[in-house]
Amino acid sequence: QQQVKQSPQSLIVQKGGISIINCAYENTAFDYFPWYQQFPGKGPALLIAIRPDVSEKKEGRFTISFNKSAKQFSLHIMDSQPGDSATYFCAANRGSTLGRLYFGRGTQLTVWP
Amino acid sequence: DSGVTQTPKHLITATGQRVTLRCSPRSGDLSVYWYQQSLDQGLQFLIQYYNGEERAKGNILERFSAQQFPDLHSELNLSSLELGDSALYFCASSGYGTRGNEQFFGPGTRLTVL
């Protein structure tokens, strides 16, 4: 059973556009929601993370929006660049346990110049 | 560079064989996690160690085992290998306290079973 569901599977965006990736979770015990970026041949790299006590977190061009009541969170990439082309994974865990991450299936983002 | 190192980078072996994957966590990190990444299953959690002790198990096959040594490096042992074990294997590490949730991934070991 997939604990974190991610969509879309793939996304094509023009340079300068906004990329939006969505995730949903079921387990209300989850309280830590990171996003990872993975380039081909590399390991996932932590991009940005949020806890449910805030509804939005912004770091540079990357923003996480969090909707606790809907059990959804999303990643927005503003002014998308060709260098952002990668696979993005959302994840979740029970932060207090410092335990395993439950990952979404990933979104392959392609930004056209 | 995450600070997590994994060796080897690539491993090609035959069915029925046994291999060992090695991971060195970031300096000071006590937790080590192993994940398997395949096209059909995505990123799947295998096992977690904390300061030498097994802490949690995920979808790890009985043919697989792991350990964390006193110097905190970890090894994942895969035996009686099958074609379906071909995948990327990642190690991640995390610290403690308020930043203990941040898991940093190594570059991975690509295992090919022929």
Short mmCIF file of C-alpha atoms in Angstrom, two decimals, chain B:
data_model
loop_
_atom_site.label_atom_id
_atom_site.label_comp_id
_atom_site.label_asym_id
_atom_site.label_seq_id
_atom_site.Cartn_x
_atom_site.Cartn_y
_atom_site.Cartn_z
CA ASP B 1 28.22 16.09 -1.90
CA SER B 2 26.06 14.75 0.94
CA GLY B 3 28.97 13.43 2.98
CA VAL B 4 27.64 9.86 2.76
CA THR B 5 29.90 7.49 0.86
CA GLN B 6 29.04 4.16 -0.70
CA THR B 7 31.19 1.52 -2.32
CA PRO B 8 31.31 0.07 -4.84
CA LYS B 9 29.58 2.34 -7.32
CA HIS B 10 28.77 -0.52 -9.68
CA LEU B 11 28.55 -4.24 -9.08
CA ILE B 12 27.89 -6.88 -11.70
CA THR B 13 27.44 -10.45 -10.55
CA ALA B 14 25.66 -13.68 -11.38
CA THR B 15 22.54 -15.28 -9.98
CA GLY B 16 23.12 -17.24 -6.80
CA GLN B 17 26.08 -15.14 -5.73
CA ARG B 18 26.56 -13.03 -2.61
CA VAL B 19 27.67 -9.40 -2.47
CA THR B 20 28.39 -6.82 0.20
CA LEU B 21 27.58 -3.13 -0.13
CA ARG B 22 29.32 -0.68 2.13
CA CYS B 23 28.19 2.69 3.48
CA SER B 24 29.93 5.34 5.56
CA PRO B 25 27.53 7.87 7.09
CA ARG B 26 28.15 11.58 7.50
CA SER B 27 30.48 12.39 10.35
CA GLY B 28 28.56 12.24 13.62
CA ASP B 29 25.38 10.67 12.19
CA LEU B 30 24.20 7.73 14.25
CA SER B 31 21.37 6.50 12.03
CA VAL B 32 21.89 4.60 8.80
CA TYR B 33 19.07 3.64 6.45
CA TRP B 34 19.17 1.36 3.43
CA TYR B 35 16.79 1.88 0.52
CA GLN B 36 16.33 0.00 -2.74
CA GLN B 37 15.33 1.88 -5.88
CA SER B 38 13.88 0.08 -8.87
CA LEU B 39 11.78 1.26 -11.79
CA ASP B 40 8.72 -0.75 -10.77
CA GLN B 41 8.87 -0.30 -6.99
CA GLY B 42 10.32 3.18 -6.57
CA LEU B 43 12.29 3.92 -3.41
CA GLN B 44 11.68 1.19 -0.87
CA PHE B 45 12.96 1.20 2.70
CA LEU B 46 14.90 -1.90 3.65
CA ILE B 47 16.35 -1.46 7.14
CA GLN B 48 17.53 1.12 9.67
CA TYR B 49 20.32 0.99 12.22
CA TYR B 50 20.88 3.42 15.05
CA ASN B 51 24.23 3.45 16.82
CA GLY B 52 24.87 -0.19 16.04
CA GLU B 53 21.42 -1.51 16.83
CA GLU B 54 18.76 -2.53 14.34
CA ARG B 55 15.91 -0.07 14.72
CA ALA B 56 13.39 -0.82 11.99
CA LYS B 57 12.83 -3.25 9.16
CA GLY B 58 10.95 -2.64 5.96
CA ASN B 59 10.50 -4.79 2.90
CA ILE B 60 13.79 -6.58 3.33
CA LEU B 61 14.05 -10.11 2.02
CA GLU B 62 15.36 -12.87 4.28
CA ARG B 63 18.24 -13.31 1.82
CA PHE B 64 19.35 -9.78 2.73
CA SER B 65 20.99 -8.75 5.97
CA ALA B 66 22.76 -5.71 7.30
CA GLN B 67 24.83 -4.54 10.21
CA GLN B 68 26.30 -1.37 11.61
CA PHE B 69 29.77 -1.49 13.07
CA PRO B 70 31.22 0.38 16.08
CA ASP B 71 32.72 3.00 13.76
CA LEU B 72 29.14 3.51 12.46
CA HIS B 73 29.76 2.34 8.92
CA SER B 74 27.21 -0.14 7.66
CA GLU B 75 27.18 -3.09 5.30
CA LEU B 76 24.29 -4.59 3.40
CA ASN B 77 24.73 -8.24 2.48
CA LEU B 78 22.72 -9.69 -0.38
CA SER B 79 22.87 -13.44 -0.91
CA SER B 80 21.42 -16.03 -3.30
CA LEU B 81 21.01 -13.20 -5.76
CA GLU B 82 18.18 -13.27 -8.28
CA LEU B 83 17.66 -11.29 -11.46
CA GLY B 84 15.01 -9.24 -9.68
CA ASP B 85 17.53 -7.98 -7.15
CA SER B 86 19.07 -5.77 -9.83
CA ALA B 87 18.49 -2.23 -8.60
CA LEU B 88 20.09 0.84 -7.12
CA TYR B 89 20.84 0.53 -3.43
CA PHE B 90 21.10 3.71 -1.43
CA CYS B 91 22.34 4.35 2.02
CA ALA B 92 21.21 7.43 3.93
CA SER B 93 22.22 8.81 7.27
CA SER B 94 20.71 11.22 9.74
CA GLY B 95 21.77 12.92 12.93
CA TYR B 96 19.71 13.56 16.01
CA GLY B 97 17.63 16.21 17.70
CA THR B 98 15.51 18.64 15.72
CA ARG B 99 17.45 17.93 12.52
CA GLY B 100 17.38 14.20 12.99
CA ASN B 101 14.71 13.81 10.34
CA GLU B 102 16.98 15.08 7.60
CA GLN B 103 18.19 12.03 5.75
CA PHE B 104 21.17 12.50 3.47
CA PHE B 105 21.66 9.98 0.72
CA GLY B 106 24.84 8.54 -0.69
CA PRO B 107 25.52 8.17 -4.42
CA GLY B 108 24.26 4.60 -4.44
CA THR B 109 25.49 1.22 -5.63
CA ARG B 110 24.08 -0.04 -8.90
CA LEU B 111 23.73 -3.81 -8.69
CA THR B 112 23.29 -5.82 -11.86
CA VAL B 113 22.56 -9.53 -11.52
CA LEU B 114 23.07 -11.50 -14.73
#
